[in-house]
Amino acid sequence: MSAPAASVIAECLRAQASVAKRERLARVIGRSPLSADSRPWYLGALGELDVARRLAALGPDWAVAHSIPIGTRGSDIDHLVVGPAGVFTINSKFHEGARVWVGSRRLLVNGQKTDHIRNARFEASRVKKVLTDIGAPPVVPIVAVVGAREVVVKAAPIDVFVLRAEKLTRWLAKRPVVLSSDQLSAARQAIVDPRRWGVQVELTAGDYERFAALRREVKGAKRTRLAWALGALTGVVTAAFSVGLPPALKLLGY
């Protein structure tokens, strides 16, 4: 099957290909090299890569496939996991520094409604149809949240699990066993059978190198912006002290 984040990396590189290189001033002030079109794909790739790295820590009884194409419209499943505890679809969502609120029917990011729960449920139903012939139990949908400042579960959805990415593998490993050895073997073979899925996205070594270079550039721009912000703050504090402290503070020994 495809490598982790293959689909979103491919779309990110496609969108980024039309973006002009930053001029010197843009680099000096730390402007992001990402465009409005490439940024969502880039963040999606970060989320999928993070979750894929964590899923690699599952034991040998587990099988994991990534970027699984399903249907004919370019849709894919971020991660499909099979183990003694059953079959799970995982939808990775990168929300760095955000506040995530989970209710029984919706998931909000910084107060904004999302379709995460609905989409996760739909993906699981599609995979269930593909695997019907192997007699596997219902496919369990998961939304894995990456990088959020906080995740508050006010009322958990009945049929979709919302988890912080860092808790994902432990949660899976602690789930009760529901598959027999025969069911597990059949499910493991099914998720890597290309005849069941759509056309796979294949990335070249050059694609990975371009994405890695883009990632370094984005990180460098972020460090530059932070340096400018820190410099500005230092300047404000220095200016405040240069005009002299209030008499009351002087009496206190400042």
PDB file of C-alpha atoms in Angstrom:
ATOM      1  CA  MET A   1       0.000   0.000   0.000  1.00  0.00           C
ATOM      2  CA  SER A   2       0.963   3.661  -0.133  1.00  0.00           C
ATOM      3  CA  ALA A   3       3.387   5.271   2.277  1.00  0.00           C
ATOM      4  CA  PRO A   4       2.074   7.448   5.144  1.00  0.00           C
ATOM      5  CA  ALA A   5       0.597  10.768   3.993  1.00  0.00           C
ATOM      6  CA  ALA A   6       1.273   9.929   0.330  1.00  0.00           C
ATOM      7  CA  SER A   7      -1.911  11.533  -0.962  1.00  0.00           C
ATOM      8  CA  VAL A   8      -1.645  14.765   0.999  1.00  0.00           C
ATOM      9  CA  ILE A   9       2.076  15.135   0.306  1.00  0.00           C
ATOM     10  CA  ALA A  10       1.379  14.742  -3.412  1.00  0.00           C
ATOM     11  CA  GLU A  11      -1.344  17.404  -3.276  1.00  0.00           C
ATOM     12  CA  CYS A  12       0.852  19.719  -1.209  1.00  0.00           C
ATOM     13  CA  LEU A  13       3.687  19.484  -3.724  1.00  0.00           C
ATOM     14  CA  ARG A  14       1.271  19.993  -6.607  1.00  0.00           C
ATOM     15  CA  ALA A  15      -0.155  23.159  -5.046  1.00  0.00           C
ATOM     16  CA  GLN A  16       3.287  24.402  -4.019  1.00  0.00           C
ATOM     17  CA  ALA A  17       4.738  23.922  -7.512  1.00  0.00           C
ATOM     18  CA  SER A  18       3.067  27.117  -8.730  1.00  0.00           C
ATOM     19  CA  VAL A  19       4.286  29.221  -5.786  1.00  0.00           C
ATOM     20  CA  ALA A  20       7.139  31.598  -6.576  1.00  0.00           C
ATOM     21  CA  LYS A  21      10.245  31.427  -4.433  1.00  0.00           C
ATOM     22  CA  ARG A  22      10.317  33.970  -1.643  1.00  0.00           C
ATOM     23  CA  GLU A  23      12.331  37.099  -2.270  1.00  0.00           C
ATOM     24  CA  ARG A  24      15.015  38.195   0.156  1.00  0.00           C
ATOM     25  CA  LEU A  25      12.779  40.505   2.202  1.00  0.00           C
ATOM     26  CA  ALA A  26      10.185  37.753   2.621  1.00  0.00           C
ATOM     27  CA  ARG A  27      12.864  35.413   3.927  1.00  0.00           C
ATOM     28  CA  VAL A  28      14.279  38.065   6.271  1.00  0.00           C
ATOM     29  CA  ILE A  29      10.913  38.730   7.912  1.00  0.00           C
ATOM     30  CA  GLY A  30      10.059  35.009   8.036  1.00  0.00           C
ATOM     31  CA  ARG A  31       7.102  34.887   5.675  1.00  0.00           C
ATOM     32  CA  SER A  32       5.877  31.332   5.239  1.00  0.00           C
ATOM     33  CA  PRO A  33       6.744  29.703   1.910  1.00  0.00           C
ATOM     34  CA  LEU A  34       3.336  28.011   1.864  1.00  0.00           C
ATOM     35  CA  SER A  35       0.475  29.335  -0.206  1.00  0.00           C
ATOM     36  CA  ALA A  36      -3.168  29.403   0.817  1.00  0.00           C
ATOM     37  CA  ASP A  37      -3.705  26.313  -1.368  1.00  0.00           C
ATOM     38  CA  SER A  38      -0.738  24.274  -0.168  1.00  0.00           C
ATOM     39  CA  ARG A  39      -1.011  25.058   3.555  1.00  0.00           C
ATOM     40  CA  PRO A  40      -4.021  22.768   4.320  1.00  0.00           C
ATOM     41  CA  TRP A  41      -2.339  19.865   2.519  1.00  0.00           C
ATOM     42  CA  TYR A  42       0.930  20.552   4.352  1.00  0.00           C
ATOM     43  CA  LEU A  43      -0.778  20.527   7.759  1.00  0.00           C
ATOM     44  CA  GLY A  44      -2.657  17.379   6.798  1.00  0.00           C
ATOM     45  CA  ALA A  45       0.637  15.692   5.973  1.00  0.00           C
ATOM     46  CA  LEU A  46       2.101  16.669   9.343  1.00  0.00           C
ATOM     47  CA  GLY A  47      -0.870  15.101  11.111  1.00  0.00           C
ATOM     48  CA  GLU A  48      -0.726  11.863   9.157  1.00  0.00           C
ATOM     49  CA  LEU A  49       3.039  11.526   9.548  1.00  0.00           C
ATOM     50  CA  ASP A  50       2.763  12.048  13.306  1.00  0.00           C
ATOM     51  CA  VAL A  51       0.061   9.399  13.696  1.00  0.00           C
ATOM     52  CA  ALA A  52       1.877   6.962  11.393  1.00  0.00           C
ATOM     53  CA  ARG A  53       5.007   7.290  13.539  1.00  0.00           C
ATOM     54  CA  ARG A  54       3.005   6.441  16.649  1.00  0.00           C
ATOM     55  CA  LEU A  55       1.218   3.497  15.041  1.00  0.00           C
ATOM     56  CA  ALA A  56       4.598   2.004  14.154  1.00  0.00           C
ATOM     57  CA  ALA A  57       5.022   1.298  17.877  1.00  0.00           C
ATOM     58  CA  LEU A  58       2.149  -1.213  17.914  1.00  0.00           C
ATOM     59  CA  GLY A  59       3.185  -4.810  18.474  1.00  0.00           C
ATOM     60  CA  PRO A  60       3.543  -7.568  15.873  1.00  0.00           C
ATOM     61  CA  ASP A  61      -0.086  -8.625  16.276  1.00  0.00           C
ATOM     62  CA  TRP A  62      -1.141  -5.403  14.590  1.00  0.00           C
ATOM     63  CA  ALA A  63      -1.152  -4.499  10.903  1.00  0.00           C
ATOM     64  CA  VAL A  64      -1.282  -0.913   9.679  1.00  0.00           C
ATOM     65  CA  ALA A  65      -1.877   0.524   6.206  1.00  0.00           C
ATOM     66  CA  HIS A  66      -1.721   4.197   5.256  1.00  0.00           C
ATOM     67  CA  SER A  67      -3.213   6.468   2.582  1.00  0.00           C
ATOM     68  CA  ILE A  68      -5.627   3.801   1.438  1.00  0.00           C
ATOM     69  CA  PRO A  69      -7.498   4.889  -1.717  1.00  0.00           C
ATOM     70  CA  ILE A  70     -11.190   4.162  -1.628  1.00  0.00           C
ATOM     71  CA  GLY A  71     -13.739   4.813  -4.343  1.00  0.00           C
ATOM     72  CA  THR A  72     -13.086   6.557  -7.652  1.00  0.00           C
ATOM     73  CA  ARG A  73     -13.024  10.231  -6.610  1.00  0.00           C
ATOM     74  CA  GLY A  74      -9.586  10.429  -5.046  1.00  0.00           C
ATOM     75  CA  SER A  75     -10.697   9.847  -1.450  1.00  0.00           C
ATOM     76  CA  ASP A  76      -8.505   7.908   0.913  1.00  0.00           C
ATOM     77  CA  ILE A  77      -8.368   6.596   4.460  1.00  0.00           C
ATOM     78  CA  ASP A  78      -5.503   8.123   6.450  1.00  0.00           C
ATOM     79  CA  HIS A  79      -4.784   4.938   8.399  1.00  0.00           C
ATOM     80  CA  LEU A  80      -6.421   1.509   8.568  1.00  0.00           C
ATOM     81  CA  VAL A  81      -5.451  -0.613  11.560  1.00  0.00           C
ATOM     82  CA  VAL A  82      -6.178  -4.275  12.220  1.00  0.00           C
ATOM     83  CA  GLY A  83      -5.366  -6.097  15.420  1.00  0.00           C
ATOM     84  CA  PRO A  84      -6.818  -8.475  17.989  1.00  0.00           C
ATOM     85  CA  ALA A  85      -9.101  -5.640  19.120  1.00  0.00           C
ATOM     86  CA  GLY A  86     -10.695  -5.296  15.693  1.00  0.00           C
ATOM     87  CA  VAL A  87     -10.597  -3.037  12.656  1.00  0.00           C
ATOM     88  CA  PHE A  88     -10.140   0.728  13.014  1.00  0.00           C
ATOM     89  CA  THR A  89     -10.114   3.647  10.602  1.00  0.00           C
ATOM     90  CA  ILE A  90      -8.113   6.643  11.809  1.00  0.00           C
ATOM     91  CA  ASN A  91      -8.642  10.154  10.524  1.00  0.00           C
ATOM     92  CA  SER A  92      -5.648  12.329  11.519  1.00  0.00           C
ATOM     93  CA  LYS A  93      -6.297  16.006  12.239  1.00  0.00           C
ATOM     94  CA  PHE A  94      -3.494  18.510  12.830  1.00  0.00           C
ATOM     95  CA  HIS A  95      -4.668  21.376  15.050  1.00  0.00           C
ATOM     96  CA  GLU A  96      -1.526  22.890  16.510  1.00  0.00           C
ATOM     97  CA  GLY A  97      -2.183  25.006  19.596  1.00  0.00           C
ATOM     98  CA  ALA A  98      -5.954  24.781  19.167  1.00  0.00           C
ATOM     99  CA  ARG A  99      -8.690  24.195  21.698  1.00  0.00           C
ATOM    100  CA  VAL A 100     -10.771  21.213  20.663  1.00  0.00           C
ATOM    101  CA  TRP A 101     -14.236  20.613  22.109  1.00  0.00           C
ATOM    102  CA  VAL A 102     -16.065  17.330  21.530  1.00  0.00           C
ATOM    103  CA  GLY A 103     -19.805  16.846  21.882  1.00  0.00           C
ATOM    104  CA  SER A 104     -22.030  13.902  21.098  1.00  0.00           C
ATOM    105  CA  ARG A 105     -22.694  15.164  17.562  1.00  0.00           C
ATOM    106  CA  ARG A 106     -19.976  17.666  16.721  1.00  0.00           C
ATOM    107  CA  LEU A 107     -16.360  18.612  17.163  1.00  0.00           C
ATOM    108  CA  LEU A 108     -15.337  22.260  17.438  1.00  0.00           C
ATOM    109  CA  VAL A 109     -11.863  23.680  16.838  1.00  0.00           C
ATOM    110  CA  ASN A 110     -11.409  27.064  18.491  1.00  0.00           C
ATOM    111  CA  GLY A 111     -15.176  27.360  18.515  1.00  0.00           C
ATOM    112  CA  GLN A 112     -15.593  26.543  14.813  1.00  0.00           C
ATOM    113  CA  LYS A 113     -17.699  23.603  13.660  1.00  0.00           C
ATOM    114  CA  THR A 114     -15.970  20.820  11.747  1.00  0.00           C
ATOM    115  CA  ASP A 115     -17.062  17.714   9.849  1.00  0.00           C
ATOM    116  CA  HIS A 116     -14.481  15.483  11.547  1.00  0.00           C
ATOM    117  CA  ILE A 117     -16.970  13.192  13.289  1.00  0.00           C
ATOM    118  CA  ARG A 118     -19.245  12.861  10.274  1.00  0.00           C
ATOM    119  CA  ASN A 119     -16.323  12.143   7.952  1.00  0.00           C
ATOM    120  CA  ALA A 120     -14.810   9.562  10.311  1.00  0.00           C
ATOM    121  CA  ARG A 121     -18.139   7.770  10.524  1.00  0.00           C
ATOM    122  CA  PHE A 122     -18.517   7.799   6.730  1.00  0.00           C
ATOM    123  CA  GLU A 123     -15.003   6.424   6.174  1.00  0.00           C
ATOM    124  CA  ALA A 124     -15.623   3.536   8.558  1.00  0.00           C
ATOM    125  CA  SER A 125     -18.872   2.645   6.796  1.00  0.00           C
ATOM    126  CA  ARG A 126     -17.099   2.587   3.419  1.00  0.00           C
ATOM    127  CA  VAL A 127     -14.345   0.316   4.721  1.00  0.00           C
ATOM    128  CA  LYS A 128     -16.919  -1.973   6.313  1.00  0.00           C
ATOM    129  CA  LYS A 129     -18.538  -2.477   2.911  1.00  0.00           C
ATOM    130  CA  VAL A 130     -15.186  -3.361   1.343  1.00  0.00           C
ATOM    131  CA  LEU A 131     -14.477  -5.929   4.073  1.00  0.00           C
ATOM    132  CA  THR A 132     -17.952  -7.444   4.308  1.00  0.00           C
ATOM    133  CA  ASP A 133     -16.935 -10.733   2.713  1.00  0.00           C
ATOM    134  CA  ILE A 134     -14.365 -11.579   5.423  1.00  0.00           C
ATOM    135  CA  GLY A 135     -16.931 -11.526   8.217  1.00  0.00           C
ATOM    136  CA  ALA A 136     -15.074  -8.897  10.243  1.00  0.00           C
ATOM    137  CA  PRO A 137     -16.832  -7.038  13.082  1.00  0.00           C
ATOM    138  CA  PRO A 138     -17.967  -3.424  12.607  1.00  0.00           C
ATOM    139  CA  VAL A 139     -15.186  -1.018  11.698  1.00  0.00           C
ATOM    140  CA  VAL A 140     -14.492   1.477  14.483  1.00  0.00           C
ATOM    141  CA  PRO A 141     -13.827   5.094  13.436  1.00  0.00           C
ATOM    142  CA  ILE A 142     -11.278   7.233  15.286  1.00  0.00           C
ATOM    143  CA  VAL A 143     -10.380  10.911  15.007  1.00  0.00           C
ATOM    144  CA  ALA A 144      -6.765  11.371  16.132  1.00  0.00           C
ATOM    145  CA  VAL A 145      -6.057  14.981  17.123  1.00  0.00           C
ATOM    146  CA  VAL A 146      -2.457  16.128  16.699  1.00  0.00           C
ATOM    147  CA  GLY A 147      -0.878  19.157  18.387  1.00  0.00           C
ATOM    148  CA  ALA A 148      -3.932  20.607  20.140  1.00  0.00           C
ATOM    149  CA  ARG A 149      -3.491  22.720  23.259  1.00  0.00           C
ATOM    150  CA  GLU A 150      -6.430  20.979  24.869  1.00  0.00           C
ATOM    151  CA  VAL A 151      -9.078  18.437  23.994  1.00  0.00           C
ATOM    152  CA  VAL A 152     -12.253  18.621  26.057  1.00  0.00           C
ATOM    153  CA  VAL A 153     -14.723  15.760  25.633  1.00  0.00           C
ATOM    154  CA  LYS A 154     -18.017  17.104  26.936  1.00  0.00           C
ATOM    155  CA  ALA A 155     -20.095  14.215  25.626  1.00  0.00           C
ATOM    156  CA  ALA A 156     -18.416  11.442  23.661  1.00  0.00           C
ATOM    157  CA  PRO A 157     -20.031  10.462  20.347  1.00  0.00           C
ATOM    158  CA  ILE A 158     -21.683   7.064  20.478  1.00  0.00           C
ATOM    159  CA  ASP A 159     -19.884   5.534  17.511  1.00  0.00           C
ATOM    160  CA  VAL A 160     -16.743   7.647  16.957  1.00  0.00           C
ATOM    161  CA  PHE A 161     -13.750   7.906  19.284  1.00  0.00           C
ATOM    162  CA  VAL A 162     -11.865  11.198  19.502  1.00  0.00           C
ATOM    163  CA  LEU A 163      -8.361  10.804  20.954  1.00  0.00           C
ATOM    164  CA  ARG A 164      -5.199  12.793  21.335  1.00  0.00           C
ATOM    165  CA  ALA A 165      -2.621  11.263  19.014  1.00  0.00           C
ATOM    166  CA  GLU A 166      -0.200  10.631  21.883  1.00  0.00           C
ATOM    167  CA  LYS A 167      -2.768   8.376  23.583  1.00  0.00           C
ATOM    168  CA  LEU A 168      -3.707   6.437  20.454  1.00  0.00           C
ATOM    169  CA  THR A 169      -1.416   3.395  20.547  1.00  0.00           C
ATOM    170  CA  ARG A 170      -1.925   2.760  24.252  1.00  0.00           C
ATOM    171  CA  TRP A 171      -5.692   3.022  23.788  1.00  0.00           C
ATOM    172  CA  LEU A 172      -5.614   0.511  20.937  1.00  0.00           C
ATOM    173  CA  ALA A 173      -3.369  -1.910  22.810  1.00  0.00           C
ATOM    174  CA  LYS A 174      -5.714  -1.929  25.821  1.00  0.00           C
ATOM    175  CA  ARG A 175      -8.856  -2.686  23.821  1.00  0.00           C
ATOM    176  CA  PRO A 176     -10.394  -6.126  24.451  1.00  0.00           C
ATOM    177  CA  VAL A 177      -9.783  -8.943  21.973  1.00  0.00           C
ATOM    178  CA  VAL A 178     -12.716  -9.363  19.571  1.00  0.00           C
ATOM    179  CA  LEU A 179     -11.202 -11.158  16.560  1.00  0.00           C
ATOM    180  CA  SER A 180     -10.460 -14.841  16.332  1.00  0.00           C
ATOM    181  CA  SER A 181      -7.124 -15.850  14.842  1.00  0.00           C
ATOM    182  CA  ASP A 182      -8.839 -16.666  11.520  1.00  0.00           C
ATOM    183  CA  GLN A 183     -10.666 -13.315  11.428  1.00  0.00           C
ATOM    184  CA  LEU A 184      -7.467 -11.475  12.251  1.00  0.00           C
ATOM    185  CA  SER A 185      -5.549 -13.253   9.519  1.00  0.00           C
ATOM    186  CA  ALA A 186      -8.261 -12.527   6.942  1.00  0.00           C
ATOM    187  CA  ALA A 187      -8.467  -8.856   7.930  1.00  0.00           C
ATOM    188  CA  ARG A 188      -4.687  -8.430   7.800  1.00  0.00           C
ATOM    189  CA  GLN A 189      -4.605  -9.825   4.263  1.00  0.00           C
ATOM    190  CA  ALA A 190      -7.592  -7.746   3.168  1.00  0.00           C
ATOM    191  CA  ILE A 191      -6.181  -4.333   4.086  1.00  0.00           C
ATOM    192  CA  VAL A 192      -3.097  -4.884   1.916  1.00  0.00           C
ATOM    193  CA  ASP A 193      -4.954  -6.430  -1.025  1.00  0.00           C
ATOM    194  CA  PRO A 194      -4.809  -3.784  -3.798  1.00  0.00           C
ATOM    195  CA  ARG A 195      -7.759  -5.362  -5.593  1.00  0.00           C
ATOM    196  CA  ARG A 196     -10.073  -4.085  -2.859  1.00  0.00           C
ATOM    197  CA  TRP A 197      -9.017  -0.463  -3.076  1.00  0.00           C
ATOM    198  CA  GLY A 198      -8.637   2.345  -5.575  1.00  0.00           C
ATOM    199  CA  VAL A 199      -5.572   3.572  -7.428  1.00  0.00           C
ATOM    200  CA  GLN A 200      -2.656   4.093  -5.088  1.00  0.00           C
ATOM    201  CA  VAL A 201      -0.591   7.270  -4.948  1.00  0.00           C
ATOM    202  CA  GLU A 202       3.097   6.541  -5.408  1.00  0.00           C
ATOM    203  CA  LEU A 203       5.724   9.082  -4.398  1.00  0.00           C
ATOM    204  CA  THR A 204       9.287   9.110  -5.678  1.00  0.00           C
ATOM    205  CA  ALA A 205      12.414   9.689  -3.659  1.00  0.00           C
ATOM    206  CA  GLY A 206      12.532  13.147  -5.212  1.00  0.00           C
ATOM    207  CA  ASP A 207       9.015  13.893  -3.913  1.00  0.00           C
ATOM    208  CA  TYR A 208      10.062  13.041  -0.370  1.00  0.00           C
ATOM    209  CA  GLU A 209      13.175  15.183  -0.723  1.00  0.00           C
ATOM    210  CA  ARG A 210      11.100  18.157  -1.924  1.00  0.00           C
ATOM    211  CA  PHE A 211       8.678  17.789   0.939  1.00  0.00           C
ATOM    212  CA  ALA A 212      11.516  17.493   3.456  1.00  0.00           C
ATOM    213  CA  ALA A 213      13.086  20.653   2.006  1.00  0.00           C
ATOM    214  CA  LEU A 214       9.750  22.463   2.218  1.00  0.00           C
ATOM    215  CA  ARG A 215       9.360  21.352   5.815  1.00  0.00           C
ATOM    216  CA  ARG A 216      12.794  22.744   6.695  1.00  0.00           C
ATOM    217  CA  GLU A 217      11.902  26.016   4.990  1.00  0.00           C
ATOM    218  CA  VAL A 218       8.624  26.307   6.903  1.00  0.00           C
ATOM    219  CA  LYS A 219      10.361  25.615  10.207  1.00  0.00           C
ATOM    220  CA  GLY A 220      13.065  28.167   9.396  1.00  0.00           C
ATOM    221  CA  ALA A 221      10.462  30.828   8.617  1.00  0.00           C
ATOM    222  CA  LYS A 222       8.708  30.115  11.907  1.00  0.00           C
ATOM    223  CA  ARG A 223      11.975  30.480  13.847  1.00  0.00           C
ATOM    224  CA  THR A 224      12.616  33.795  12.087  1.00  0.00           C
ATOM    225  CA  ARG A 225       9.177  35.130  13.035  1.00  0.00           C
ATOM    226  CA  LEU A 226       9.680  34.059  16.636  1.00  0.00           C
ATOM    227  CA  ALA A 227      13.068  35.802  16.692  1.00  0.00           C
ATOM    228  CA  TRP A 228      11.486  39.022  15.392  1.00  0.00           C
ATOM    229  CA  ALA A 229       8.687  38.783  17.969  1.00  0.00           C
ATOM    230  CA  LEU A 230      11.167  38.207  20.788  1.00  0.00           C
ATOM    231  CA  GLY A 231      13.277  41.137  19.581  1.00  0.00           C
ATOM    232  CA  ALA A 232      10.241  43.397  19.485  1.00  0.00           C
ATOM    233  CA  LEU A 233       9.237  42.383  23.014  1.00  0.00           C
ATOM    234  CA  THR A 234      12.758  42.981  24.293  1.00  0.00           C
ATOM    235  CA  GLY A 235      12.716  46.416  22.666  1.00  0.00           C
ATOM    236  CA  VAL A 236       9.435  47.336  24.358  1.00  0.00           C
ATOM    237  CA  VAL A 237      10.703  46.249  27.776  1.00  0.00           C
ATOM    238  CA  THR A 238      13.982  48.100  27.307  1.00  0.00           C
ATOM    239  CA  ALA A 239      12.170  51.251  26.231  1.00  0.00           C
ATOM    240  CA  ALA A 240       9.866  51.060  29.228  1.00  0.00           C
ATOM    241  CA  PHE A 241      12.797  50.920  31.644  1.00  0.00           C
ATOM    242  CA  SER A 242      14.747  53.611  29.812  1.00  0.00           C
ATOM    243  CA  VAL A 243      12.152  56.268  30.676  1.00  0.00           C
ATOM    244  CA  GLY A 244      12.695  55.597  34.359  1.00  0.00           C
ATOM    245  CA  LEU A 245      10.817  53.578  36.927  1.00  0.00           C
ATOM    246  CA  PRO A 246       7.948  55.067  38.910  1.00  0.00           C
ATOM    247  CA  PRO A 247       9.038  56.425  42.325  1.00  0.00           C
ATOM    248  CA  ALA A 248       7.041  53.762  44.145  1.00  0.00           C
ATOM    249  CA  LEU A 249       9.022  50.999  42.461  1.00  0.00           C
ATOM    250  CA  LYS A 250      12.308  52.769  43.210  1.00  0.00           C
ATOM    251  CA  LEU A 251      11.408  52.804  46.923  1.00  0.00           C
ATOM    252  CA  LEU A 252      10.903  49.044  46.737  1.00  0.00           C
ATOM    253  CA  GLY A 253      14.429  48.604  45.478  1.00  0.00           C
ATOM    254  CA  TYR A 254      13.729  47.977  41.776  1.00  0.00           C
TER     255      TYR A 254
END
